[in-house]
PDB file of C-alpha atoms in Angstrom:
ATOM      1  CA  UNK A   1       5.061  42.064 -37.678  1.00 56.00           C
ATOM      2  CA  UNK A   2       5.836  45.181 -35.641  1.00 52.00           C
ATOM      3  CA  UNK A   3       4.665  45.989 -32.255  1.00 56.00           C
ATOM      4  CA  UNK A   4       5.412  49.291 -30.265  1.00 49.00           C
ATOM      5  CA  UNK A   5       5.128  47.957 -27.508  1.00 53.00           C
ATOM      6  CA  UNK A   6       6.196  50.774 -25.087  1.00 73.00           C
ATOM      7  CA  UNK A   7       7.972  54.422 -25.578  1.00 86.00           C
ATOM      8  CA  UNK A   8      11.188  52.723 -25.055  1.00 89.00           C
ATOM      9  CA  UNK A   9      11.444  50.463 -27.897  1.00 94.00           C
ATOM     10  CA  UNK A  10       9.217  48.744 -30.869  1.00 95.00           C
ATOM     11  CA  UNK A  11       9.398  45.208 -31.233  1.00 96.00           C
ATOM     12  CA  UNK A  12       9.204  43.638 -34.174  1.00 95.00           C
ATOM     13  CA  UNK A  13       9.188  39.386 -35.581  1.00 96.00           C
ATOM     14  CA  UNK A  14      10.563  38.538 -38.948  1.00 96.00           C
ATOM     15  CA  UNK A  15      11.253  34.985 -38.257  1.00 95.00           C
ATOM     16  CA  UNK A  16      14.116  34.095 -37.395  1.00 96.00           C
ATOM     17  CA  UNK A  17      14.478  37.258 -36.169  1.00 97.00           C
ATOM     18  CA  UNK A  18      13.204  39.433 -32.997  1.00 97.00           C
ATOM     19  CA  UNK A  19      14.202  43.261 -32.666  1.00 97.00           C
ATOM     20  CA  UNK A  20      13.954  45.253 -29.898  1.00 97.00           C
ATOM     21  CA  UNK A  21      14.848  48.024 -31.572  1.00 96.00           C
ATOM     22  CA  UNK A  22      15.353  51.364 -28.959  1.00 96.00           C
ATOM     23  CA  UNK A  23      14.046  54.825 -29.361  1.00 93.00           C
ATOM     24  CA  UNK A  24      17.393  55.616 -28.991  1.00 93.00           C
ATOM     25  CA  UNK A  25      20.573  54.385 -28.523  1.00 95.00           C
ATOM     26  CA  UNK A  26      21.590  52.579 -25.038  1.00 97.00           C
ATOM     27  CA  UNK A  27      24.296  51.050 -23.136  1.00 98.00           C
ATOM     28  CA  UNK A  28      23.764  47.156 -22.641  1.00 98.00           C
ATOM     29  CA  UNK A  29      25.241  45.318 -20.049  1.00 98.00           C
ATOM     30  CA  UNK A  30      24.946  41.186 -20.829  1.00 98.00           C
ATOM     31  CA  UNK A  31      27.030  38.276 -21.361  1.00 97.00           C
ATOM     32  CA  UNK A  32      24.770  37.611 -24.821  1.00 97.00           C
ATOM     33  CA  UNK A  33      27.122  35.621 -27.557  1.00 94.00           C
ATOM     34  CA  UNK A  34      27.353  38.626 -29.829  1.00 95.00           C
ATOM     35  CA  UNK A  35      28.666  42.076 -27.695  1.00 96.00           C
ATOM     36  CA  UNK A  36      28.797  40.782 -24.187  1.00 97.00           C
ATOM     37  CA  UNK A  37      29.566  43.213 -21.478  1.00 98.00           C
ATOM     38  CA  UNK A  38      29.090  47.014 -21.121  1.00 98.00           C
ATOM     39  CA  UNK A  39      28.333  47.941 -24.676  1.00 98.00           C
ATOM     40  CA  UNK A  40      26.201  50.863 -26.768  1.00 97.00           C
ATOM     41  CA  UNK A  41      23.959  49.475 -29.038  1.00 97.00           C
ATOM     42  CA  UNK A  42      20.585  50.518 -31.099  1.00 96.00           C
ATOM     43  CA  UNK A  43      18.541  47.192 -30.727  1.00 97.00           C
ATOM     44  CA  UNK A  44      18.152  43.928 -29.192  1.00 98.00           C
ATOM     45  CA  UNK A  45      18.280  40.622 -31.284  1.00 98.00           C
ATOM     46  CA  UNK A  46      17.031  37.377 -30.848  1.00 97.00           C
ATOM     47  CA  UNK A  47      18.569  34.889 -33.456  1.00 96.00           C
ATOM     48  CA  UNK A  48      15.982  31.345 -32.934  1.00 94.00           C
ATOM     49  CA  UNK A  49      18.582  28.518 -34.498  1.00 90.00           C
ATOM     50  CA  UNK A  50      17.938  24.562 -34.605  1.00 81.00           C
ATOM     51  CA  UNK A  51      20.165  21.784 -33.946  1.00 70.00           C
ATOM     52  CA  UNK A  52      20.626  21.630 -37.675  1.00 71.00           C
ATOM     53  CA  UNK A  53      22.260  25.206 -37.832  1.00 74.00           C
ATOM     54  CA  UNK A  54      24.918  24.651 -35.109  1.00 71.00           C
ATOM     55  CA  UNK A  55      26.906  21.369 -36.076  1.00 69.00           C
ATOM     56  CA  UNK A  56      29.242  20.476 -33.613  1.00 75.00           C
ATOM     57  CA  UNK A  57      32.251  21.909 -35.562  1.00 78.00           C
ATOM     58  CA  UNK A  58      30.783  25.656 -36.761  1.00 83.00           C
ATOM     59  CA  UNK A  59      32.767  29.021 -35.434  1.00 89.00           C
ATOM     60  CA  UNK A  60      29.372  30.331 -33.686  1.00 89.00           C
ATOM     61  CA  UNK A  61      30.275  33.850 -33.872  1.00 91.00           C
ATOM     62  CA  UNK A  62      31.771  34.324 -37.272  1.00 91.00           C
ATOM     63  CA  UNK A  63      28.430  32.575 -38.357  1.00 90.00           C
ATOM     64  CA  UNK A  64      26.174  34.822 -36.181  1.00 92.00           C
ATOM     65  CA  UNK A  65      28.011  37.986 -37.253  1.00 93.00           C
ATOM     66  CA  UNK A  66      27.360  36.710 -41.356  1.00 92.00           C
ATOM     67  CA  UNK A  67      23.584  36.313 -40.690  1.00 93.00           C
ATOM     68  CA  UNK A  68      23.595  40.000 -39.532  1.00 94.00           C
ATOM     69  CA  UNK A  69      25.828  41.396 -41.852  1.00 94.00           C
ATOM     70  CA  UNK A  70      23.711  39.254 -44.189  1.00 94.00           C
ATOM     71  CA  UNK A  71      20.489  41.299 -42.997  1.00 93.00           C
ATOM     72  CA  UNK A  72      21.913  44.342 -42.394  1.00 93.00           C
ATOM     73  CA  UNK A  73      21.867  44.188 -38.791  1.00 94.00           C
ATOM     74  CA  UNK A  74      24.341  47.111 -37.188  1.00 92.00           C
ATOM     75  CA  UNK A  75      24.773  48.024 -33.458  1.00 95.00           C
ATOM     76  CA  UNK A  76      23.229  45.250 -32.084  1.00 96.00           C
ATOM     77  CA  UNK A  77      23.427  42.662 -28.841  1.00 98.00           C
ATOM     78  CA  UNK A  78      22.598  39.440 -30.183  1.00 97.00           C
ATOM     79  CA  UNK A  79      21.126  36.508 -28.402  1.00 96.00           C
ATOM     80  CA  UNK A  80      20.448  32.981 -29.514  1.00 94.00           C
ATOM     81  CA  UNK A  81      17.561  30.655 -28.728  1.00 93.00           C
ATOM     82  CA  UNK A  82      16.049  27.014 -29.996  1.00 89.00           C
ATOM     83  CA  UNK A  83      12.256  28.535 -28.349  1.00 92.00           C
ATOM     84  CA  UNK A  84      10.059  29.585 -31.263  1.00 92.00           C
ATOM     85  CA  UNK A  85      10.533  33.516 -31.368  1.00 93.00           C
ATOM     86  CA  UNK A  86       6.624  33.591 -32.112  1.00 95.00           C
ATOM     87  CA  UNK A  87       6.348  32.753 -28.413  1.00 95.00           C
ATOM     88  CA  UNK A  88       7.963  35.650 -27.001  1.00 97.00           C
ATOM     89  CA  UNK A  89       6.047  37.397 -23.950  1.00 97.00           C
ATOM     90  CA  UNK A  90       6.300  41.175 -23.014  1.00 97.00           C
ATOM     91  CA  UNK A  91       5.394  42.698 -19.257  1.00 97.00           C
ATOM     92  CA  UNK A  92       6.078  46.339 -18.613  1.00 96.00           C
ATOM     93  CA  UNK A  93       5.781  48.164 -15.292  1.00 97.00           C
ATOM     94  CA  UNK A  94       6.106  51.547 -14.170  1.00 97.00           C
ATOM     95  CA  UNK A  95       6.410  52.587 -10.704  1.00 97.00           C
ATOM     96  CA  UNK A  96       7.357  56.129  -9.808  1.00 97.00           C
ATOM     97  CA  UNK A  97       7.463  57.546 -13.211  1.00 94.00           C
ATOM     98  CA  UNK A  98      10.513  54.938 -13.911  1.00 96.00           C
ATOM     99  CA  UNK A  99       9.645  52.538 -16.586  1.00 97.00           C
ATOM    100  CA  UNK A 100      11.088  49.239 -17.384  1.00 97.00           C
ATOM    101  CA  UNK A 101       9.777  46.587 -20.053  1.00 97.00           C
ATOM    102  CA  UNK A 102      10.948  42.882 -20.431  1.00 98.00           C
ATOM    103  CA  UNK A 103      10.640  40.909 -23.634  1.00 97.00           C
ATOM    104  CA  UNK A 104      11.788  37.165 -23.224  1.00 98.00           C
ATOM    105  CA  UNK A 105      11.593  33.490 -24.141  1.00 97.00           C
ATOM    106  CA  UNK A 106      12.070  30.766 -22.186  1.00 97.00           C
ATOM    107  CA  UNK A 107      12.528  27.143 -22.727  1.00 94.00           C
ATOM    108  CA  UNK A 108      13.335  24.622 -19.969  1.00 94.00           C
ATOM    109  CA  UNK A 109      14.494  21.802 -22.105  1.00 89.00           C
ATOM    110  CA  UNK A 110      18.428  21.980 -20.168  1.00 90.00           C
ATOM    111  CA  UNK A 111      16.988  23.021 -16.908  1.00 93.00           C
ATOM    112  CA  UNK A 112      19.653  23.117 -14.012  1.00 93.00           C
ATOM    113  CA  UNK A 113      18.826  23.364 -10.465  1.00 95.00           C
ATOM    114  CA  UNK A 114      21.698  25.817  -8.913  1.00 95.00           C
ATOM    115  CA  UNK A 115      24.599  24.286  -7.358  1.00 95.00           C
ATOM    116  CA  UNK A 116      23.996  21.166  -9.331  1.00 92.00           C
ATOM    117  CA  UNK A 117      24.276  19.916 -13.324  1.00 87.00           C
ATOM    118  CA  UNK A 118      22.871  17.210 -15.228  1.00 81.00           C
ATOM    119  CA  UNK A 119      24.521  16.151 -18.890  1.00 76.00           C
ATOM    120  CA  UNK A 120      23.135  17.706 -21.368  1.00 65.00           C
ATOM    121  CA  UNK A 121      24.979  15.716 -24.123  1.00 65.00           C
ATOM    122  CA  UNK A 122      23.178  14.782 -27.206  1.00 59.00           C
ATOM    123  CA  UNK A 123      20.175  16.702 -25.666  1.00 61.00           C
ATOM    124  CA  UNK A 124      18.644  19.487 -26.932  1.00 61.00           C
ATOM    125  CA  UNK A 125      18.677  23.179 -25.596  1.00 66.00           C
ATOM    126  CA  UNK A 126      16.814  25.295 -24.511  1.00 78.00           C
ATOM    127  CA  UNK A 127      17.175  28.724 -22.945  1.00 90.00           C
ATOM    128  CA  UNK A 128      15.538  31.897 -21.203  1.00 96.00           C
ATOM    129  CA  UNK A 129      16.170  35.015 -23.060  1.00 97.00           C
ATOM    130  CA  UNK A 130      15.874  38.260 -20.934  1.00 98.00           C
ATOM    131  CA  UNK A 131      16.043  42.069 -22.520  1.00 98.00           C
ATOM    132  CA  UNK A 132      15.201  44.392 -19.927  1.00 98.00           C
ATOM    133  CA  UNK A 133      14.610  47.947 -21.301  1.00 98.00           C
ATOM    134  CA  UNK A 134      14.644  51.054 -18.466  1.00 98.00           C
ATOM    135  CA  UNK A 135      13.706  54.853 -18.592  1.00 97.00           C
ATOM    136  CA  UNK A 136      16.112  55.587 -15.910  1.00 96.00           C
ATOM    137  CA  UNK A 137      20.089  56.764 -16.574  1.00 97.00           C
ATOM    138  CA  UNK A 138      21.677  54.506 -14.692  1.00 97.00           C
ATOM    139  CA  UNK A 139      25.786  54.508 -13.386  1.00 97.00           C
ATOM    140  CA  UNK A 140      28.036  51.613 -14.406  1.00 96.00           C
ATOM    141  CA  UNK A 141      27.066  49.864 -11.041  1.00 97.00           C
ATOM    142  CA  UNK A 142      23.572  50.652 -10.865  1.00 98.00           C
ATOM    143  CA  UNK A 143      23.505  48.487 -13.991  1.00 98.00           C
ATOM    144  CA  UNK A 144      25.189  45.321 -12.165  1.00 98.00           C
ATOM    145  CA  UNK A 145      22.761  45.833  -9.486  1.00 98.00           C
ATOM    146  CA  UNK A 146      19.665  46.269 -12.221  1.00 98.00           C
ATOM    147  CA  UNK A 147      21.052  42.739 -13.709  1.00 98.00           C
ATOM    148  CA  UNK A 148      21.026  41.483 -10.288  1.00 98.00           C
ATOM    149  CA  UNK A 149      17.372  42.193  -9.914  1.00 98.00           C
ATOM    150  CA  UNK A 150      16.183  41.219 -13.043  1.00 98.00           C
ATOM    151  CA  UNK A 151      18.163  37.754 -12.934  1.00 98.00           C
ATOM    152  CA  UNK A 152      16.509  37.490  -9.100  1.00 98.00           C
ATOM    153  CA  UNK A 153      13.122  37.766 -10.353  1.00 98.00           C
ATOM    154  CA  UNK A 154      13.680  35.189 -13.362  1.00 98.00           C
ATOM    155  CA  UNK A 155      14.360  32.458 -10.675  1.00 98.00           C
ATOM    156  CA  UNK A 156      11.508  33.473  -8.509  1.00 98.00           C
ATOM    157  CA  UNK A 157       9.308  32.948 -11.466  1.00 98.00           C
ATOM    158  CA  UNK A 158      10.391  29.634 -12.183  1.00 97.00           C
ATOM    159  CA  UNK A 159      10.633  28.786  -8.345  1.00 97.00           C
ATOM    160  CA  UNK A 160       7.308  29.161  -8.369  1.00 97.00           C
ATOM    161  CA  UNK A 161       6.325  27.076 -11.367  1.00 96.00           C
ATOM    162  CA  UNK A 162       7.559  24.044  -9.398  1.00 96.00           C
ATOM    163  CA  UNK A 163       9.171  22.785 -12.476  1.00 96.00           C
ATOM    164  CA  UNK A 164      10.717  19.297 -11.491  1.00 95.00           C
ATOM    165  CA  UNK A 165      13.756  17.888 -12.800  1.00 92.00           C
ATOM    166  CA  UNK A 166      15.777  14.805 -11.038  1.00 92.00           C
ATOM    167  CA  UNK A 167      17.973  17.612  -9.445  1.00 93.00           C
ATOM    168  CA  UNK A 168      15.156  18.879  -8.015  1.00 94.00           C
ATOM    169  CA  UNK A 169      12.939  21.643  -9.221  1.00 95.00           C
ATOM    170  CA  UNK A 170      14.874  23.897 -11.713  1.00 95.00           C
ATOM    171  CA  UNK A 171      16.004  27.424 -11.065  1.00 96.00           C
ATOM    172  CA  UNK A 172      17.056  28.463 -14.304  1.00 95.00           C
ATOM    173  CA  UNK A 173      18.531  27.113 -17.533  1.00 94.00           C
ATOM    174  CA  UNK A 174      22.596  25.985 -18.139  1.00 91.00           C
ATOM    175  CA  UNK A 175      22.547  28.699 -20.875  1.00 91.00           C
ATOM    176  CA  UNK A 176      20.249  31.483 -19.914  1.00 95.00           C
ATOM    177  CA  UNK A 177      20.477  35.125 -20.848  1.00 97.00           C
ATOM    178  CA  UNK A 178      20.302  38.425 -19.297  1.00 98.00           C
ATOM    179  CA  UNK A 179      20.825  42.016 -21.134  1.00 98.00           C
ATOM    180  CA  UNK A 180      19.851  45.232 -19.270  1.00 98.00           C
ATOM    181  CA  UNK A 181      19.671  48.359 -21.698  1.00 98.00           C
ATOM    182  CA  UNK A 182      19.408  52.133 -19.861  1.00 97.00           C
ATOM    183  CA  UNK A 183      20.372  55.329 -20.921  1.00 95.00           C
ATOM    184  CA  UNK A 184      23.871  56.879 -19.467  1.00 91.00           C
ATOM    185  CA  UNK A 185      23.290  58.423 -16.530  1.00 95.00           C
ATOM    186  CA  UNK A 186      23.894  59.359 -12.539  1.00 95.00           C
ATOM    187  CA  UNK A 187      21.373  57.224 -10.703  1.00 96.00           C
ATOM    188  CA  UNK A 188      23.125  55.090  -8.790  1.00 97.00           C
ATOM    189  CA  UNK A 189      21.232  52.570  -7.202  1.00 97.00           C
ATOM    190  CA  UNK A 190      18.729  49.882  -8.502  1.00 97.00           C
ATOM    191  CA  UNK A 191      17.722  47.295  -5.395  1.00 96.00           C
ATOM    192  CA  UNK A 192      14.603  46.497  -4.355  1.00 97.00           C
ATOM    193  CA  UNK A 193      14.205  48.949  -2.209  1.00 97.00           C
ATOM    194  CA  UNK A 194      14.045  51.655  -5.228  1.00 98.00           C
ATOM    195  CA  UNK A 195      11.354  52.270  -7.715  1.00 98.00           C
ATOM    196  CA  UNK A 196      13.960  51.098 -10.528  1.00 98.00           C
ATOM    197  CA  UNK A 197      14.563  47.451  -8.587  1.00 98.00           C
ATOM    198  CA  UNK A 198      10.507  47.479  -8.475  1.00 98.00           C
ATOM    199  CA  UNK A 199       9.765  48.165 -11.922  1.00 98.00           C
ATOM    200  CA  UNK A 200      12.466  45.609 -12.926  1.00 98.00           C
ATOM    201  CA  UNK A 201      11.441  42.932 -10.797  1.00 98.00           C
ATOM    202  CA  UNK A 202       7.851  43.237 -11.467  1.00 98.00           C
ATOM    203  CA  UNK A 203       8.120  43.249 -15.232  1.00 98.00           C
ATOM    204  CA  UNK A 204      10.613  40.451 -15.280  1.00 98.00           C
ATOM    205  CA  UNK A 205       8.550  38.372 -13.179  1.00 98.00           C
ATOM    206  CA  UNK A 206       5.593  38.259 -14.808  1.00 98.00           C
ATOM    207  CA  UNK A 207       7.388  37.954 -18.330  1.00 98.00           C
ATOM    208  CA  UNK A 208       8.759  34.577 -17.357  1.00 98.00           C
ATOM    209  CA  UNK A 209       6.087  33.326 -15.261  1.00 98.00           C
ATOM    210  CA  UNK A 210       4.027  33.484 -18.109  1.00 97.00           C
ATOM    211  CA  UNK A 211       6.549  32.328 -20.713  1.00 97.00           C
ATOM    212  CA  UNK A 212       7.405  29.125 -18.212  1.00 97.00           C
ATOM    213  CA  UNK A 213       3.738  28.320 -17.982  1.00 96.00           C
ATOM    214  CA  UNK A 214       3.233  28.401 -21.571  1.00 96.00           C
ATOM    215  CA  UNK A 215       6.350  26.455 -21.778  1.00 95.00           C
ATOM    216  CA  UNK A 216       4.934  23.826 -19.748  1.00 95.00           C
ATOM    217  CA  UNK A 217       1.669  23.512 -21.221  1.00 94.00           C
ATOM    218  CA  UNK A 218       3.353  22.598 -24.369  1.00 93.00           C
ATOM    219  CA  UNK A 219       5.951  20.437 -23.701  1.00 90.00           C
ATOM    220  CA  UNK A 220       5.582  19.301 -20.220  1.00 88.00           C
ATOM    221  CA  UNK A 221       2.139  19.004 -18.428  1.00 89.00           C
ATOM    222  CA  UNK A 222       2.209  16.507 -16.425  1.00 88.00           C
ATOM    223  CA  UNK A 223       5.548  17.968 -14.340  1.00 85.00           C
ATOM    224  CA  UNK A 224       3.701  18.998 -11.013  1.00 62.00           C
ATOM    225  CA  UNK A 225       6.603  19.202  -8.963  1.00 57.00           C
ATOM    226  CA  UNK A 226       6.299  15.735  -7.749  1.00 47.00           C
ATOM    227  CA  UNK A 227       9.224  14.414  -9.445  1.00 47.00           C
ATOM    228  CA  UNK A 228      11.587  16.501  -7.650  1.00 44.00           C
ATOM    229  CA  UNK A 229      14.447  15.480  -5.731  1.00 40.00           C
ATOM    230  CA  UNK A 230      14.319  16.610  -2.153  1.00 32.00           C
TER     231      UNK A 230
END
């Protein structure tokens, strides 16, 4: 199933695949499992993987890099996740003729509250998946500061859902994902005073505020909060 979703990429689920793949090529910034850092890639990819594929013991990357070789996937950041890939949200926003769109999944089964952990062991995982996809060239730095935004407005989204855990109410996951993609250029700020740090925030927001509802519903619907350690 393919969806072109926006000018800057088309999207498209082949289970257990997503692509994001660009309209044209674009440097990523991440720390995704497959290409972290400041890389230039073609697409996006979400790989979804189940306890059963990733025994205690298995080289994670040679195996990840297999299953793309394996489907002929080239010039790629690659991100895992145990969330169904069917439930992936999009938001786009565009403020100021800059446009950015955010595809993600989220899953708040190892939900951390910042500055605090709880074991995970023998658990399983979830995660929150974040591609962010801008119109605007963007320095080296602007990037950081883009990632900066985008990773700001995933915690304000689950802030808001008042998702309780014994903690207190969860700010993110222990293995969550950002990856920022933007064409080279000579713009060199992103904060939220800009219509770049706008855009971002605004898409990211309500990407994850809908993907952490829907999360809820289905797994969790009686956490109101009220569990929450003060």
């Amino acid at each position: 199933m393919t969806n072109p979703a926006s000018p800057l990429a088309s999207i498209t689920l082949a289970c257990p695949w997503l692509t994001i793949q660009f309209s044209r090529t674009m440097r990523v910034l991440s720390w995704a499992i497959d290409r972290p850092g400041l890389v230039e890639a073609d697409r996006i990819l979400w790989r979804e993987v189940k306890n059963h594929d990733l025994p205690v013991d298995l080289d994670v990357r040679t195996w990840l890099q297999h299953e793309q070789d394996k489907n002929g996937f080239t010039n790629a950041v690659t991100m895992l996740t145990s969330r169904s890939i069917t439930r992936y949200e999009i938001a786009s926003a565009e403020v100021d003729e800059v446009s950015a769109l955010c595809v993600a999944t989220v899953g708040l089964s190892n939900a951390e509250r910042i500055g605090v952990r709880v074991d995970h062991q023998d658990k399983d995982w979830g995660t929150i998946n974040i591609a962010v996809l801008l119109s605007e060239g963007l320095t080296e730095a602007a990037m950081l500061e883009a990632s900066s935004i985008a990773t700001q407005a995933r915690t304000a989204a689950i802030c808001d859902a008042h998702y309780a855990i014994p903690t207190g109410l969860a700010t993110g996951t222990g293995t969550d994902c950002i990856a920022i993609a933007a064409p080279i250029g000579d713009t060199c700020f992103a904060g939220l005073h800009t219509a770049i740090g706008e855009a971002i925030g605004k898409s990211v927001y309500d990407a994850i505020a809908k993907a952490v509802a829907d999360w809820i519903m289905e797994n969790d619907p009686a956490n109101k909060g009220t569990k929450a350690v003060s």
